[in-house]
Amino acid sequence: MKVAELVGRTLADLGAGIVFGVVGSGNFEVTNALRAAGVRFVAARHEGGAASMADAYARLSGEVSVLSVHQGCGLTNAVTGITEAAKSRTPMIVLAADTAGSAVLSNFAIDQDALAVAVGAISERVHSAESAQADTIRAYRTAWQQNRTVLLNLPLDVQAQEAPEPAPLPELTGPAAIRPETGTADALAALIEEAERPVFIAGRGARGQATVLRALADVSGALLATSAVANGLFHDDPWALGISGGFASPLAAELIAGADVVVGWGCALNQLTTRHGKLLGPRARLVQVDRDQSALGAHRPIDLGVAGDVAATAVDVLELLESQGHHASGYRSPEVAARIAKGVRWNDITHEDRSGGGRIDPRTLSARLDELLPAQRVVSIDSGNFMGYPSAYLSVPDENGFCFTQAYQSIGLGLGTAIGAALARPDRLPVLGVGDGGFHMAISELGTAVRLGLPLVVIVYHDAAYGAEVHHFTDSDLDTVRFPDTDVAAIARGFGCAGLTVREPSDLAGVTAWLDGPRSAPLVIDAKIADDGGSWWLAEAFGH
């Protein structure tokens, strides 16, 4: 067999998940090899969309996804999505053809290794026919065991070589557990034992660890919050505050700010999660638990850094506290319980409805959709001024019901993200919150959603502008960031979707009609939203 076939078969046998991509001459053979080996291939209309699909699929499926692209321009088309995946430590293989080393004058020739390094990915290469299997295994091992996005370059001349008979594949286990040092676990247990108002904030590294964190919170009296990427982790817990940071409700922000000990579990505690530190009380002791030691204290000074897995650390601390007979009420008073039950969710907070003049208040829109859409949903979020509304108002059943690709803060990734999330969780209704700017950027992938028959609900928060800039540069000439209104519902129908224009709450009856039907094609809601004067989270994001 040729090297291209060997690489495809090897990735399939190692357990690669769905392959997303756009096929050109350079990646034609290796993509077909993956398909022949039983790996599903999803064709996107643009490599950027394919990258976001692969990123989201890996996040929610627990598998290593694959992005297959042509050399040169195929790779550069995908760079923004690859950067998001790399910054998010998504286990993903970018399978890219590359020009032959001798083809120095090829139109496609770029330094693909340098490109990968520049955006935070790991660059690997199939060097020869003899090393092809080992090179592929090394790339996959890095992605799987280190949670990294890996570019595997496949030079065209090497792809065409005859490959030797492959050796048996090694068994690759997932990331090894890292237990904290005894001294740091003891120090964390002591801080929790002394705390009167502890708060746990769980991040990406805590996904899948709700049970042990809840158990530890029960004995320590801690309230529970998450960063945006871990939204849903503590769904329906009576002591859960929701998302910490710019999306936090007023009550959640008040209670987090009142904590005397804050523990970040697999959480960067960055400016967005802490509102530039303003969400942390001036005398609060700050702890960070992370398997990556370089993450400890990277965004702000901490009182204690614990290098270890969230699960291993929580288990050790729980055992220490239980062995000492510690069981504190902490922050969990009857008064706090009553306040959380009544008003910690944005949906429970009364707002002055600004709907009118042919435009709907985005809060009214989001709250009503939360009531209408099935609870078993997977919500994806694009970036922009609108993004706090679907993030805060659309509840999700668990952390695998929310896909938040904001590590690079690029608009235009949402539609690809929603498709990848839908394929990872076919048991749930996929929902996308997107602004009109991000929707138009990625509109070609609407055809992909139609072709796949996805029952995707796309909520376009349509203000005919790049809203973040409109509300940030208030005293400036805004002609560069405002646009004529477009009939998004009509565009959607042109792709084969159901299209619905919403200007007032009564227009949402069309959502119920779609839900009651076969859901054989996506529903695109063109929501003409009222001016919110700049969303509440935007001031925090811009630091004012």
mmCIF file of N, CA, C and O in Angstrom, residues 21 136 138 157 246 252 341 433 445 512:
data_model
loop_
_atom_site.group_PDB
_atom_site.id
_atom_site.type_symbol
_atom_site.label_atom_id
_atom_site.label_comp_id
_atom_site.label_asym_id
_atom_site.label_seq_id
_atom_site.Cartn_x
_atom_site.Cartn_y
_atom_site.Cartn_z
ATOM 1 N N GLY A 21 -13.610 17.966 6.685
ATOM 2 C CA GLY A 21 -12.663 18.623 5.805
ATOM 3 C C GLY A 21 -13.218 19.021 4.469
ATOM 4 O O GLY A 21 -14.405 18.874 4.175
ATOM 5 N N THR A 136 2.826 8.717 12.510
ATOM 6 C CA THR A 136 1.383 8.889 12.714
ATOM 7 C C THR A 136 0.997 8.555 14.149
ATOM 8 O O THR A 136 0.199 9.270 14.768
ATOM 9 N N ARG A 138 2.909 8.801 16.759
ATOM 10 C CA ARG A 138 3.429 9.859 17.624
ATOM 11 C C ARG A 138 2.484 11.062 17.635
ATOM 12 O O ARG A 138 2.203 11.639 18.690
ATOM 13 N N ASP A 157 5.317 13.788 -2.045
ATOM 14 C CA ASP A 157 6.230 12.764 -2.534
ATOM 15 C C ASP A 157 6.289 11.573 -1.586
ATOM 16 O O ASP A 157 6.388 10.416 -2.019
ATOM 17 N N GLY A 246 -18.531 37.642 33.440
ATOM 18 C CA GLY A 246 -19.398 38.613 32.799
ATOM 19 C C GLY A 246 -20.822 38.156 32.629
ATOM 20 O O GLY A 246 -21.742 38.978 32.581
ATOM 21 N N ALA A 252 -25.495 35.913 41.668
ATOM 22 C CA ALA A 252 -24.299 35.072 41.576
ATOM 23 C C ALA A 252 -23.049 35.911 41.803
ATOM 24 O O ALA A 252 -22.133 35.512 42.542
ATOM 25 N N ALA A 341 -32.641 29.857 45.016
ATOM 26 C CA ALA A 341 -33.805 29.221 44.401
ATOM 27 C C ALA A 341 -34.698 30.240 43.708
ATOM 28 O O ALA A 341 -35.308 29.945 42.672
ATOM 29 N N GLY A 433 -26.593 30.025 18.991
ATOM 30 C CA GLY A 433 -26.784 31.453 19.161
ATOM 31 C C GLY A 433 -25.694 32.180 18.390
ATOM 32 O O GLY A 433 -24.504 31.944 18.622
ATOM 33 N N GLU A 445 -21.800 27.056 5.451
ATOM 34 C CA GLU A 445 -22.009 25.789 6.160
ATOM 35 C C GLU A 445 -23.477 25.524 6.481
ATOM 36 O O GLU A 445 -23.820 24.438 6.966
ATOM 37 N N THR A 512 -42.759 26.738 17.656
ATOM 38 C CA THR A 512 -43.570 25.607 18.106
ATOM 39 C C THR A 512 -44.035 24.768 16.923
ATOM 40 O O THR A 512 -44.015 23.529 16.972
#
